[in-house]
C-alpha cells in the first residue's frame, strides 16, 4: 500500500483522527480533478486572448458602446491594442505565425499524450499529475516573460509552447484514470458530463483572467494562468488519492465481512496493486478494443472544430463587426466565454442522453450533425446584433462541445474498463491517451489551417468546420446502426437489461 497523501493525513489529524467514508473521498477526488483540469484549460487560453495584441488589425470602427455587462465588456479605446503589435507577429505573415505556434503546442501535446498514457498506467498518478501541472505552469509563465525580457525571436515563442505541450499532455489521461479508479459504470455519462464542465470552466476562467490583466502588458496574461496551474499542482500533490487503495475507509464493508487484520489487508492490496501494474496494456492492445478506433477518429475531427474555437474565437470576434461595431480585445475575450457556457450545457446534456438511451455513439453523432447548421447560422447571422450573437454562440458551443466532452470522458472510461481487457485494470490512462491523443492531432491541424484560411476570409474557416463536423458524425455511423438495432431489440424484449455503458463497448460487440 502506498502512503496516504500527506495533506489528507493532516486533515484527518485535524479532524480528530477519524477515517473518511468512501463517498467523502470520492467527493474530494472529483473536486480536485475538476480543479486540476480546469487549471490546464485556463493555461491554454492566453494565446487566443493576446492574438489581436500581437498581430493588430485596423478596423473601420473602434468605438463600440459598453455592452452587455457593464465594465466586463469595455470600449475598444480603453485598451491599447491598436498599436504596432509585437515583433515577430506584427508583419504580413503574423497571423500565419500565430497559427504555427498553436500547431507547435498541440503537436507536442498530441505526441506526448501517447507517452503520457503509457506512463500514467505505470507510475503513481498523483505524482505524475502534479509534476505535469507544475511544469506546465513554468513554461506558460516563461512565454509571458518574453514580454518583460523584450524578446522578439520567433524561435523562443515556438520552443516554449512545445515544451509546455509535453507537460500539458500529462493531464487528461491522468484525471480520467483517477476518476475511473473511483467510479463505476452506473450513470457514468451523467457524472462525467457534469465533471467535464471543468473544460469550459477552465476556458472561461482563463479568458477572464488573461483579459483582466491585458491592459498592464500581455505578459501578465500568461504569468497569472501559469501560476494558477502550478498552485493546482501543489494541491494535487498534497491531497489527491489517485487510487482507493491509497486510503482507509470508515466502515469498510469488505474488511468487516472478511475480518482481515490490518497488516494482512495492506499486504493483499499491495500484491493486487503490483499485479495490476504489471498488466498495464500497450497502445496496440488498446487500439484493438472494439470501438476505440471509430471514437478516436471521430474525436480527431470533433477536436479540430472545438479547438479552432478555443484558439481563434476571440480573434474572430475582435475582427468581425457585430451590430455594426467592433469589440476591443478584452471585450472579445470575455464574450467568447459564452461559447463555453453552451459547452457546459452540451456536455451534461450529452452525458445524460447517452445514459438514458444507453447509446454513446448515437448521441455523439447526432450532436455533430446538429453542429453543422449551428455553425452556418452563427456565421451568417451572428453579426446582426450582439444579442443574436450570444444566443447563436451558446447553441453552437452546446453542439460542438457536447460530443467532444462525451467521448473524452464517459466513452474513454467505458473503453478503458472494457471486458475484453480481462482484468487489465490499469488500462484507463492508455486508452484515454490513445483516443485523446488522436483527437489532439486534429486539434493541432484545425488552428493551423485557420491561420491560413482566415487571411482569405472567415467563411472559408467555417466551411472547414462544417466539413469536420460532418466527417466526425459519419465516422460513427457503423456504431450508430448497431446501437439503434440493439435499442430496438431491447424495446421488443424489455426484460433484457443493460449496463450503463453502451452495449457496443461490451465484449460481445
CSV table of C-alpha atoms in Angstrom, one decimal:
chain,number,residue,atom,x,y,z
A,1,UNK,CA,0.0,0.0,0.0
A,2,UNK,CA,1.4,3.4,-0.9
A,3,UNK,CA,1.4,6.1,1.8
A,4,UNK,CA,-1.6,8.3,2.1
A,5,UNK,CA,-1.1,11.8,0.7
A,6,UNK,CA,0.4,14.0,3.5
A,7,UNK,CA,-2.3,16.6,3.1
A,8,UNK,CA,-5.1,14.0,3.7
A,9,UNK,CA,-3.2,12.7,6.7
A,10,UNK,CA,-3.1,16.2,8.1
A,11,UNK,CA,-6.8,16.8,7.5
A,12,UNK,CA,-7.6,13.5,9.3
A,13,UNK,CA,-5.5,14.5,12.3
A,14,UNK,CA,-7.1,17.9,12.5
A,15,UNK,CA,-10.5,16.1,12.4
A,16,UNK,CA,-9.6,14.0,15.4
A,17,UNK,CA,-8.1,11.1,13.5
A,18,UNK,CA,-11.5,9.9,12.2
A,19,UNK,CA,-11.4,7.9,8.9
A,20,UNK,CA,-13.4,9.3,6.0
A,21,UNK,CA,-16.1,7.4,4.2
A,22,UNK,CA,-15.7,6.3,0.6
A,23,UNK,CA,-18.1,8.9,-0.6
A,24,UNK,CA,-16.2,11.6,1.1
A,25,UNK,CA,-13.0,10.5,-0.7
A,26,UNK,CA,-14.9,10.4,-4.0
A,27,UNK,CA,-16.2,13.9,-3.5
A,28,UNK,CA,-12.7,15.2,-2.8
A,29,UNK,CA,-11.3,13.3,-5.9
A,30,UNK,CA,-14.0,14.8,-8.1
A,31,UNK,CA,-13.3,18.3,-6.8
A,32,UNK,CA,-9.5,18.0,-7.1
A,33,UNK,CA,-9.5,16.6,-10.6
A,34,UNK,CA,-12.1,19.2,-11.6
A,35,UNK,CA,-9.9,22.0,-10.4
A,36,UNK,CA,-6.8,20.4,-11.9
A,37,UNK,CA,-8.1,20.1,-15.4
A,38,UNK,CA,-9.8,23.5,-15.2
A,39,UNK,CA,-6.3,24.9,-14.5
A,40,UNK,CA,-4.9,23.0,-17.5
A,41,UNK,CA,-7.5,24.6,-19.8
A,42,UNK,CA,-7.2,28.0,-18.2
A,43,UNK,CA,-3.5,28.0,-19.0
A,44,UNK,CA,-4.3,27.3,-22.7
A,45,UNK,CA,-6.5,30.4,-23.2
A,46,UNK,CA,-3.9,33.2,-23.1
A,47,UNK,CA,-2.7,32.8,-26.7
A,48,UNK,CA,-6.3,33.3,-28.0
A,49,UNK,CA,-6.7,36.4,-25.9
A,50,UNK,CA,-3.5,38.1,-26.9
A,51,UNK,CA,-3.5,37.3,-30.6
A,52,UNK,CA,-5.0,40.6,-31.5
A,53,UNK,CA,-2.4,42.4,-29.4
A,54,UNK,CA,0.5,40.6,-31.0
A,55,UNK,CA,-1.0,41.0,-34.5
A,56,UNK,CA,-3.3,44.0,-34.5
A,57,UNK,CA,-5.6,44.8,-37.5
A,58,UNK,CA,-7.1,48.1,-38.4
A,59,UNK,CA,-10.9,48.3,-38.2
A,60,UNK,CA,-13.4,50.7,-39.8
A,61,UNK,CA,-14.9,51.4,-36.4
A,62,UNK,CA,-13.2,51.3,-33.0
A,63,UNK,CA,-15.6,52.9,-30.6
A,64,UNK,CA,-18.2,50.3,-29.5
A,65,UNK,CA,-20.5,51.1,-26.6
A,66,UNK,CA,-20.3,49.4,-23.3
A,67,UNK,CA,-22.1,46.1,-23.7
A,68,UNK,CA,-23.7,44.0,-22.3
A,69,UNK,CA,-22.5,43.5,-18.7
A,70,UNK,CA,-21.0,46.9,-17.6
A,71,UNK,CA,-17.2,47.0,-17.1
A,72,UNK,CA,-16.7,43.4,-18.2
A,73,UNK,CA,-17.1,44.5,-21.8
A,74,UNK,CA,-15.2,47.7,-22.4
A,75,UNK,CA,-14.7,50.2,-25.1
A,76,UNK,CA,-12.0,49.5,-27.7
A,77,UNK,CA,-10.4,52.8,-27.0
A,78,UNK,CA,-9.7,52.0,-23.3
A,79,UNK,CA,-7.3,49.2,-24.2
A,80,UNK,CA,-4.1,50.0,-26.1
A,81,UNK,CA,-4.2,47.2,-28.6
A,82,UNK,CA,-4.4,49.1,-31.9
A,83,UNK,CA,-0.7,49.8,-31.8
A,84,UNK,CA,2.3,48.3,-33.7
A,85,UNK,CA,1.9,44.8,-32.3
A,86,UNK,CA,4.7,42.7,-31.1
A,87,UNK,CA,7.5,41.5,-33.4
A,88,UNK,CA,7.8,38.9,-34.9
A,89,UNK,CA,3.9,38.7,-35.1
A,90,UNK,CA,3.1,42.2,-36.5
A,91,UNK,CA,4.2,41.6,-40.1
A,92,UNK,CA,2.2,40.4,-43.1
A,93,UNK,CA,2.8,36.8,-42.0
A,94,UNK,CA,1.8,37.5,-38.4
A,95,UNK,CA,-1.5,35.6,-38.4
A,96,UNK,CA,0.2,32.5,-40.0
A,97,UNK,CA,3.0,32.6,-37.4
A,98,UNK,CA,0.4,32.7,-34.6
A,99,UNK,CA,-1.2,29.6,-36.2
A,100,UNK,CA,2.3,27.9,-36.3
A,101,UNK,CA,2.6,28.5,-32.5
A,102,UNK,CA,-0.7,26.8,-31.9
A,103,UNK,CA,0.2,23.8,-34.0
A,104,UNK,CA,3.6,23.5,-32.3
A,105,UNK,CA,2.0,23.3,-28.9
A,106,UNK,CA,-0.8,20.9,-30.0
A,107,UNK,CA,1.6,18.7,-32.0
A,108,UNK,CA,3.8,18.2,-28.9
A,109,UNK,CA,0.7,17.8,-26.8
A,110,UNK,CA,-0.7,15.0,-29.0
A,111,UNK,CA,2.7,13.2,-29.3
A,112,UNK,CA,3.2,13.5,-25.6
A,113,UNK,CA,-0.3,12.1,-25.0
A,114,UNK,CA,0.6,8.7,-26.2
A,115,UNK,CA,3.7,8.5,-23.9
A,116,UNK,CA,1.8,10.1,-21.0
A,117,UNK,CA,-1.0,7.4,-21.2
A,118,UNK,CA,1.6,4.6,-21.2
A,119,UNK,CA,3.5,6.1,-18.2
A,120,UNK,CA,0.3,7.0,-16.4
A,121,UNK,CA,-0.7,3.3,-16.2
A,122,UNK,CA,2.7,2.5,-14.7
A,123,UNK,CA,3.6,5.5,-12.4
A,124,UNK,CA,1.9,7.0,-9.4
A,125,UNK,CA,-0.8,9.2,-11.0
A,126,UNK,CA,-0.7,11.7,-8.1
A,127,UNK,CA,3.0,12.4,-8.6
A,128,UNK,CA,2.7,12.2,-12.4
A,129,UNK,CA,-0.2,14.8,-12.5
A,130,UNK,CA,1.5,17.1,-10.0
A,131,UNK,CA,4.8,17.2,-11.9
A,132,UNK,CA,2.9,17.9,-15.2
A,133,UNK,CA,0.9,20.8,-13.7
A,134,UNK,CA,3.9,22.5,-12.2
A,135,UNK,CA,6.0,22.0,-15.3
A,136,UNK,CA,3.1,23.4,-17.5
A,137,UNK,CA,2.8,26.4,-15.3
A,138,UNK,CA,6.5,27.1,-15.5
A,139,UNK,CA,6.6,27.2,-19.3
A,140,UNK,CA,3.3,29.1,-19.7
A,141,UNK,CA,4.7,31.8,-17.5
A,142,UNK,CA,8.0,31.6,-19.4
A,143,UNK,CA,6.2,32.6,-22.6
A,144,UNK,CA,4.8,35.6,-20.8
A,145,UNK,CA,8.3,36.6,-19.6
A,146,UNK,CA,9.2,37.2,-23.3
A,147,UNK,CA,7.3,40.5,-22.9
A,148,UNK,CA,9.3,41.7,-19.9
A,149,UNK,CA,12.6,40.5,-21.3
A,150,UNK,CA,11.7,42.2,-24.6
A,151,UNK,CA,12.3,39.0,-26.6
A,152,UNK,CA,11.4,39.1,-30.3
A,153,UNK,CA,12.9,35.9,-31.6
A,154,UNK,CA,10.3,33.7,-33.2
A,155,UNK,CA,12.3,30.6,-32.1
A,156,UNK,CA,11.7,31.4,-28.5
A,157,UNK,CA,7.9,31.7,-28.9
A,158,UNK,CA,7.9,28.5,-30.9
A,159,UNK,CA,10.1,26.4,-28.5
A,160,UNK,CA,8.4,27.4,-25.2
A,161,UNK,CA,4.9,26.2,-26.3
A,162,UNK,CA,6.3,23.0,-27.5
A,163,UNK,CA,7.8,22.2,-24.1
A,164,UNK,CA,4.6,23.4,-22.4
A,165,UNK,CA,2.6,21.0,-24.7
A,166,UNK,CA,4.7,18.0,-23.5
A,167,UNK,CA,3.9,18.8,-19.8
A,168,UNK,CA,0.2,19.5,-20.6
A,169,UNK,CA,-0.1,16.0,-22.1
A,170,UNK,CA,0.1,14.5,-18.6
A,171,UNK,CA,-3.3,16.0,-17.6
A,172,UNK,CA,-6.1,14.3,-19.4
A,173,UNK,CA,-5.0,10.6,-19.2
A,174,UNK,CA,-4.3,11.1,-15.5
A,175,UNK,CA,-7.5,12.8,-14.4
A,176,UNK,CA,-9.7,10.4,-16.4
A,177,UNK,CA,-7.8,7.4,-15.0
A,178,UNK,CA,-8.2,8.7,-11.4
A,179,UNK,CA,-11.9,9.3,-11.8
A,180,UNK,CA,-12.3,5.9,-13.4
A,181,UNK,CA,-10.5,4.3,-10.5
A,182,UNK,CA,-13.1,5.7,-8.1
A,183,UNK,CA,-16.3,5.4,-10.0
A,184,UNK,CA,-18.0,2.5,-11.7
A,185,UNK,CA,-20.2,2.4,-14.9
A,186,UNK,CA,-23.5,3.4,-13.3
A,187,UNK,CA,-24.6,6.8,-14.6
A,188,UNK,CA,-21.1,7.4,-15.8
A,189,UNK,CA,-22.2,9.6,-18.7
A,190,UNK,CA,-24.1,12.0,-16.4
A,191,UNK,CA,-21.5,12.1,-13.7
A,192,UNK,CA,-18.7,12.7,-16.2
A,193,UNK,CA,-20.8,15.1,-18.2
A,194,UNK,CA,-21.1,17.3,-15.2
A,195,UNK,CA,-17.5,16.7,-14.2
A,196,UNK,CA,-16.3,17.5,-17.7
A,197,UNK,CA,-17.6,21.1,-17.2
A,198,UNK,CA,-14.1,21.7,-15.9
A,199,UNK,CA,-13.1,22.2,-19.6
A,200,UNK,CA,-15.5,25.1,-20.1
A,201,UNK,CA,-15.0,26.4,-16.6
A,202,UNK,CA,-11.2,26.5,-17.3
A,203,UNK,CA,-11.7,28.2,-20.6
A,204,UNK,CA,-13.9,30.8,-19.1
A,205,UNK,CA,-11.6,31.4,-16.1
A,206,UNK,CA,-8.6,31.5,-18.3
A,207,UNK,CA,-10.2,34.0,-20.7
A,208,UNK,CA,-11.4,36.3,-17.9
A,209,UNK,CA,-8.1,36.1,-16.1
A,210,UNK,CA,-6.0,36.7,-19.2
A,211,UNK,CA,-8.2,39.6,-20.3
A,212,UNK,CA,-8.3,41.2,-16.9
A,213,UNK,CA,-4.6,42.0,-16.8
A,214,UNK,CA,-4.1,42.6,-20.6
A,215,UNK,CA,-4.0,46.3,-20.1
A,216,UNK,CA,-0.9,46.0,-17.9
A,217,UNK,CA,1.0,44.1,-20.6
A,218,UNK,CA,0.3,40.9,-22.5
A,219,UNK,CA,3.0,39.0,-20.5
A,220,UNK,CA,0.8,39.1,-17.4
A,221,UNK,CA,-1.9,37.2,-19.4
A,222,UNK,CA,0.4,34.2,-19.4
A,223,UNK,CA,2.1,34.6,-16.0
A,224,UNK,CA,-1.1,34.5,-13.9
A,225,UNK,CA,-2.6,31.4,-15.5
A,226,UNK,CA,0.8,29.8,-15.3
A,227,UNK,CA,0.9,30.5,-11.6
A,228,UNK,CA,-2.6,29.2,-11.2
A,229,UNK,CA,-1.9,25.8,-12.7
A,230,UNK,CA,1.3,25.5,-10.6
A,231,UNK,CA,-0.6,26.1,-7.4
A,232,UNK,CA,-3.1,23.5,-8.6
A,233,UNK,CA,-0.3,21.0,-8.9
A,234,UNK,CA,0.8,21.6,-5.3
A,235,UNK,CA,-2.8,20.9,-4.2
A,236,UNK,CA,-2.8,17.6,-6.2
A,237,UNK,CA,0.5,16.5,-4.7
A,238,UNK,CA,-0.7,17.0,-1.1
A,239,UNK,CA,-4.4,16.0,-1.3
A,240,UNK,CA,-5.2,13.7,-4.2
A,241,UNK,CA,-5.7,10.0,-3.5
A,242,UNK,CA,-5.3,8.5,-7.0
A,243,UNK,CA,-6.4,5.0,-6.0
A,244,UNK,CA,-8.9,3.7,-3.5
A,245,UNK,CA,-6.2,1.5,-2.0
A,246,UNK,CA,-4.2,4.6,-1.0
A,247,UNK,CA,-6.6,5.4,1.8
A,248,UNK,CA,-8.5,3.6,4.6
A,249,UNK,CA,-12.3,4.0,4.6
A,250,UNK,CA,-14.6,4.3,7.6
A,251,UNK,CA,-16.9,1.3,7.9
A,252,UNK,CA,-15.1,-0.7,5.1
A,253,UNK,CA,-17.6,-3.4,4.3
A,254,UNK,CA,-15.1,-5.7,2.8
A,255,UNK,CA,-12.9,-5.6,5.8
A,256,UNK,CA,-15.9,-6.1,8.2
A,257,UNK,CA,-17.1,-9.1,6.1
A,258,UNK,CA,-13.8,-10.9,6.0
A,259,UNK,CA,-12.4,-9.6,9.3
A,260,UNK,CA,-8.9,-9.4,7.8
A,261,UNK,CA,-6.3,-7.9,10.0
A,262,UNK,CA,-4.9,-4.5,9.0
A,263,UNK,CA,-1.4,-5.8,8.1
A,264,UNK,CA,-2.7,-8.7,6.1
A,265,UNK,CA,-5.2,-6.4,4.3
A,266,UNK,CA,-2.4,-4.0,3.4
A,267,UNK,CA,-0.3,-6.8,2.1
A,268,UNK,CA,-3.1,-8.1,0.0
A,269,UNK,CA,-3.8,-4.7,-1.5
A,270,UNK,CA,-0.1,-4.2,-2.3
A,271,UNK,CA,0.1,-7.5,-4.0
A,272,UNK,CA,-3.0,-6.8,-6.1
A,273,UNK,CA,-1.7,-3.4,-7.0
A,274,UNK,CA,1.6,-4.9,-8.2
A,275,UNK,CA,-0.3,-7.4,-10.4
A,276,UNK,CA,-2.4,-4.6,-11.8
A,277,UNK,CA,0.6,-2.5,-12.7
A,278,UNK,CA,2.2,-5.5,-14.4
A,279,UNK,CA,-0.8,-5.9,-16.6
A,280,UNK,CA,-0.9,-2.4,-18.0
A,281,UNK,CA,-1.7,-2.6,-21.7
A,282,UNK,CA,0.1,-1.1,-24.6
A,283,UNK,CA,-1.1,1.1,-27.4
A,284,UNK,CA,-1.6,-1.9,-29.9
A,285,UNK,CA,-3.7,-3.8,-27.4
A,286,UNK,CA,-5.7,-0.7,-26.5
A,287,UNK,CA,-6.4,0.0,-30.2
A,288,UNK,CA,-7.8,-3.5,-30.7
A,289,UNK,CA,-10.6,-2.8,-28.2
A,290,UNK,CA,-13.9,-2.6,-30.1
A,291,UNK,CA,-15.0,1.0,-30.5
A,292,UNK,CA,-11.6,2.6,-29.8
A,293,UNK,CA,-10.6,3.4,-33.4
A,294,UNK,CA,-14.0,4.8,-34.6
A,295,UNK,CA,-14.3,7.1,-31.5
A,296,UNK,CA,-10.6,8.1,-31.8
A,297,UNK,CA,-11.1,9.2,-35.4
A,298,UNK,CA,-14.4,10.9,-34.6
A,299,UNK,CA,-12.6,12.8,-31.9
A,300,UNK,CA,-9.9,13.8,-34.4
A,301,UNK,CA,-12.5,15.9,-36.3
A,302,UNK,CA,-14.5,16.9,-33.2
A,303,UNK,CA,-11.5,18.4,-31.6
A,304,UNK,CA,-10.5,20.1,-34.8
A,305,UNK,CA,-13.7,22.0,-34.6
A,306,UNK,CA,-13.6,22.6,-30.9
A,307,UNK,CA,-10.0,23.7,-30.7
A,308,UNK,CA,-10.4,26.1,-33.6
A,309,UNK,CA,-13.0,27.9,-31.5
A,310,UNK,CA,-10.7,27.6,-28.4
A,311,UNK,CA,-7.8,29.3,-30.1
A,312,UNK,CA,-9.4,31.6,-32.6
A,313,UNK,CA,-12.9,32.7,-31.4
A,314,UNK,CA,-11.7,35.8,-29.5
A,315,UNK,CA,-9.6,36.9,-32.5
A,316,UNK,CA,-12.6,36.3,-34.8
A,317,UNK,CA,-14.9,38.4,-32.6
A,318,UNK,CA,-12.4,41.3,-32.5
A,319,UNK,CA,-12.0,41.2,-36.3
A,320,UNK,CA,-15.7,40.9,-37.2
A,321,UNK,CA,-18.3,43.6,-37.0
A,322,UNK,CA,-21.2,42.8,-34.6
A,323,UNK,CA,-24.2,45.1,-34.9
A,324,UNK,CA,-22.0,47.4,-37.0
A,325,UNK,CA,-19.4,47.7,-34.2
A,326,UNK,CA,-16.0,46.1,-33.4
A,327,UNK,CA,-15.2,44.8,-30.0
A,328,UNK,CA,-12.0,45.5,-28.1
A,329,UNK,CA,-9.6,42.6,-27.5
A,330,UNK,CA,-10.8,42.4,-23.8
A,331,UNK,CA,-14.4,42.5,-24.8
A,332,UNK,CA,-13.9,39.8,-27.4
A,333,UNK,CA,-12.1,37.6,-24.9
A,334,UNK,CA,-14.9,38.0,-22.4
A,335,UNK,CA,-17.6,37.5,-24.9
A,336,UNK,CA,-16.0,34.3,-26.1
A,337,UNK,CA,-16.6,32.7,-22.7
A,338,UNK,CA,-20.3,32.3,-23.6
A,339,UNK,CA,-19.3,29.6,-26.1
A,340,UNK,CA,-18.1,27.6,-23.2
A,341,UNK,CA,-21.2,28.2,-21.2
A,342,UNK,CA,-23.1,26.5,-24.0
A,343,UNK,CA,-20.4,23.8,-23.9
A,344,UNK,CA,-21.1,23.1,-20.2
A,345,UNK,CA,-24.8,22.5,-21.0
A,346,UNK,CA,-23.9,20.4,-24.0
A,347,UNK,CA,-21.5,18.2,-22.1
A,348,UNK,CA,-24.1,17.5,-19.3
A,349,UNK,CA,-26.9,17.0,-21.9
A,350,UNK,CA,-24.9,14.6,-24.0
A,351,UNK,CA,-23.9,12.5,-20.9
A,352,UNK,CA,-27.5,12.4,-19.6
A,353,UNK,CA,-29.0,11.4,-23.0
A,354,UNK,CA,-26.3,8.8,-23.7
A,355,UNK,CA,-27.1,7.2,-20.2
A,356,UNK,CA,-30.8,7.2,-20.9
A,357,UNK,CA,-30.5,5.7,-24.4
A,358,UNK,CA,-27.6,3.5,-23.5
A,359,UNK,CA,-26.1,4.8,-26.8
A,360,UNK,CA,-22.9,6.8,-26.7
A,361,UNK,CA,-22.2,6.8,-30.5
A,362,UNK,CA,-25.7,7.8,-31.4
A,363,UNK,CA,-25.7,10.7,-29.1
A,364,UNK,CA,-22.2,11.9,-30.3
A,365,UNK,CA,-23.1,11.6,-34.0
A,366,UNK,CA,-26.4,13.4,-33.5
A,367,UNK,CA,-24.7,16.3,-31.8
A,368,UNK,CA,-22.1,16.5,-34.5
A,369,UNK,CA,-24.7,16.7,-37.3
A,370,UNK,CA,-26.7,19.3,-35.4
A,371,UNK,CA,-23.4,21.4,-35.1
A,372,UNK,CA,-23.4,21.8,-38.9
A,373,UNK,CA,-26.5,24.1,-39.3
A,374,UNK,CA,-25.5,25.8,-36.0
A,375,UNK,CA,-22.1,26.8,-37.4
A,376,UNK,CA,-23.7,28.0,-40.7
A,377,UNK,CA,-26.4,30.1,-38.9
A,378,UNK,CA,-23.8,31.6,-36.5
A,379,UNK,CA,-21.5,32.7,-39.3
A,380,UNK,CA,-24.4,34.1,-41.4
A,381,UNK,CA,-26.5,35.8,-38.7
A,382,UNK,CA,-24.1,36.3,-35.8
A,383,UNK,CA,-23.2,39.8,-36.9
A,384,UNK,CA,-26.7,41.1,-36.9
A,385,UNK,CA,-26.7,42.1,-33.2
A,386,UNK,CA,-24.9,41.3,-30.0
A,387,UNK,CA,-27.9,39.5,-28.5
A,388,UNK,CA,-28.3,37.2,-31.5
A,389,UNK,CA,-24.5,36.6,-31.5
A,390,UNK,CA,-24.7,35.5,-27.8
A,391,UNK,CA,-27.6,33.1,-28.4
A,392,UNK,CA,-26.2,31.5,-31.6
A,393,UNK,CA,-22.7,31.2,-30.0
A,394,UNK,CA,-24.1,29.3,-27.0
A,395,UNK,CA,-26.1,27.0,-29.2
A,396,UNK,CA,-23.1,26.3,-31.3
A,397,UNK,CA,-21.0,25.7,-28.2
A,398,UNK,CA,-23.6,23.2,-27.0
A,399,UNK,CA,-23.5,21.0,-30.1
A,400,UNK,CA,-19.7,21.4,-30.7
A,401,UNK,CA,-18.6,20.6,-27.2
A,402,UNK,CA,-21.2,18.0,-26.3
A,403,UNK,CA,-19.7,15.1,-28.3
A,404,UNK,CA,-16.2,16.2,-27.5
A,405,UNK,CA,-17.0,16.1,-23.8
A,406,UNK,CA,-18.8,12.7,-24.1
A,407,UNK,CA,-16.0,10.9,-26.0
A,408,UNK,CA,-13.1,12.2,-23.8
A,409,UNK,CA,-14.9,11.2,-20.6
A,410,UNK,CA,-17.6,8.6,-20.4
A,411,UNK,CA,-16.6,6.8,-23.7
A,412,UNK,CA,-12.9,6.7,-22.7
A,413,UNK,CA,-13.7,5.4,-19.3
A,414,UNK,CA,-16.0,2.8,-20.7
A,415,UNK,CA,-13.4,1.6,-23.2
A,416,UNK,CA,-10.6,1.7,-20.6
A,417,UNK,CA,-12.5,-0.8,-18.4
A,418,UNK,CA,-13.7,-2.9,-21.4
A,419,UNK,CA,-14.4,-6.6,-20.6
A,420,UNK,CA,-12.0,-7.7,-23.3
A,421,UNK,CA,-9.1,-6.5,-21.2
A,422,UNK,CA,-9.8,-9.5,-18.9
A,423,UNK,CA,-8.6,-7.9,-15.7
A,424,UNK,CA,-6.1,-5.4,-17.1
A,425,UNK,CA,-7.4,-2.8,-14.8
A,426,UNK,CA,-4.6,-0.3,-15.4
A,427,UNK,CA,-5.6,0.4,-19.0
A,428,UNK,CA,-7.6,3.6,-18.4
A,429,UNK,CA,-4.8,6.1,-19.0
A,430,UNK,CA,-3.5,4.3,-22.1
A,431,UNK,CA,-6.9,4.0,-23.7
A,432,UNK,CA,-7.7,7.6,-22.8
A,433,UNK,CA,-4.4,8.8,-24.2
A,434,UNK,CA,-4.9,6.8,-27.4
A,435,UNK,CA,-8.3,8.4,-28.0
A,436,UNK,CA,-7.5,11.9,-26.9
A,437,UNK,CA,-4.0,11.8,-28.5
A,438,UNK,CA,-5.6,11.1,-31.9
A,439,UNK,CA,-8.1,13.8,-31.2
A,440,UNK,CA,-5.3,16.2,-30.4
A,441,UNK,CA,-3.8,15.7,-33.8
A,442,UNK,CA,-7.0,17.2,-35.2
A,443,UNK,CA,-6.8,19.9,-32.6
A,444,UNK,CA,-3.4,20.9,-33.9
A,445,UNK,CA,-4.5,20.9,-37.6
A,446,UNK,CA,-7.6,23.0,-37.1
A,447,UNK,CA,-6.0,26.1,-35.6
A,448,UNK,CA,-3.0,25.8,-38.1
A,449,UNK,CA,-5.3,25.7,-41.1
A,450,UNK,CA,-7.4,28.5,-39.6
A,451,UNK,CA,-4.3,30.8,-39.5
A,452,UNK,CA,-4.0,30.5,-43.3
A,453,UNK,CA,-7.7,30.3,-44.3
A,454,UNK,CA,-8.6,33.4,-42.2
A,455,UNK,CA,-6.5,35.6,-44.4
A,456,UNK,CA,-8.8,34.6,-47.3
A,457,UNK,CA,-12.0,35.2,-45.3
A,458,UNK,CA,-13.7,33.7,-42.3
A,459,UNK,CA,-16.4,32.0,-44.5
A,460,UNK,CA,-13.6,29.5,-45.6
A,461,UNK,CA,-12.9,28.7,-42.0
A,462,UNK,CA,-16.5,28.0,-41.2
A,463,UNK,CA,-16.7,25.7,-44.3
A,464,UNK,CA,-13.8,23.7,-42.9
A,465,UNK,CA,-15.5,23.5,-39.5
A,466,UNK,CA,-18.8,22.3,-41.0
A,467,UNK,CA,-17.0,19.7,-43.1
A,468,UNK,CA,-15.1,18.5,-40.0
A,469,UNK,CA,-18.4,18.1,-38.1
A,470,UNK,CA,-19.9,16.1,-40.9
A,471,UNK,CA,-16.9,13.7,-41.1
A,472,UNK,CA,-16.9,13.3,-37.3
A,473,UNK,CA,-20.6,12.2,-37.3
A,474,UNK,CA,-20.1,9.9,-40.3
A,475,UNK,CA,-17.3,8.0,-38.7
A,476,UNK,CA,-19.6,6.7,-36.1
A,477,UNK,CA,-22.4,5.6,-38.4
A,478,UNK,CA,-21.5,1.9,-38.2
A,479,UNK,CA,-21.7,2.0,-34.4
A,480,UNK,CA,-24.9,4.1,-34.6
A,481,UNK,CA,-26.6,1.4,-36.7
A,482,UNK,CA,-25.5,-1.3,-34.2
A,483,UNK,CA,-26.8,0.8,-31.2
A,484,UNK,CA,-30.1,1.5,-32.9
A,485,UNK,CA,-30.5,-2.2,-33.6
A,486,UNK,CA,-29.8,-3.1,-30.0
A,487,UNK,CA,-32.2,-0.3,-28.7
A,488,UNK,CA,-35.0,-1.8,-30.9
A,489,UNK,CA,-34.1,-5.3,-29.6
A,490,UNK,CA,-34.3,-4.1,-26.0
A,491,UNK,CA,-37.6,-2.3,-26.7
A,492,UNK,CA,-39.1,-5.5,-28.1
A,493,UNK,CA,-37.6,-7.5,-25.2
A,494,UNK,CA,-37.9,-5.2,-22.1
A,495,UNK,CA,-36.8,-7.9,-19.7
A,496,UNK,CA,-33.3,-7.7,-21.2
A,497,UNK,CA,-31.2,-5.3,-19.2
A,498,UNK,CA,-28.0,-3.5,-19.9
A,499,UNK,CA,-25.2,-1.8,-18.2
A,500,UNK,CA,-24.8,2.0,-18.0
A,501,UNK,CA,-22.2,1.9,-20.7
A,502,UNK,CA,-23.1,1.5,-24.3
A,503,UNK,CA,-23.6,-2.2,-25.4
A,504,UNK,CA,-21.1,-1.6,-28.2
A,505,UNK,CA,-18.3,-1.2,-25.7
A,506,UNK,CA,-19.0,-4.6,-24.2
A,507,UNK,CA,-17.1,-7.8,-25.1
A,508,UNK,CA,-19.9,-9.3,-27.1
A,509,UNK,CA,-19.8,-6.5,-29.7
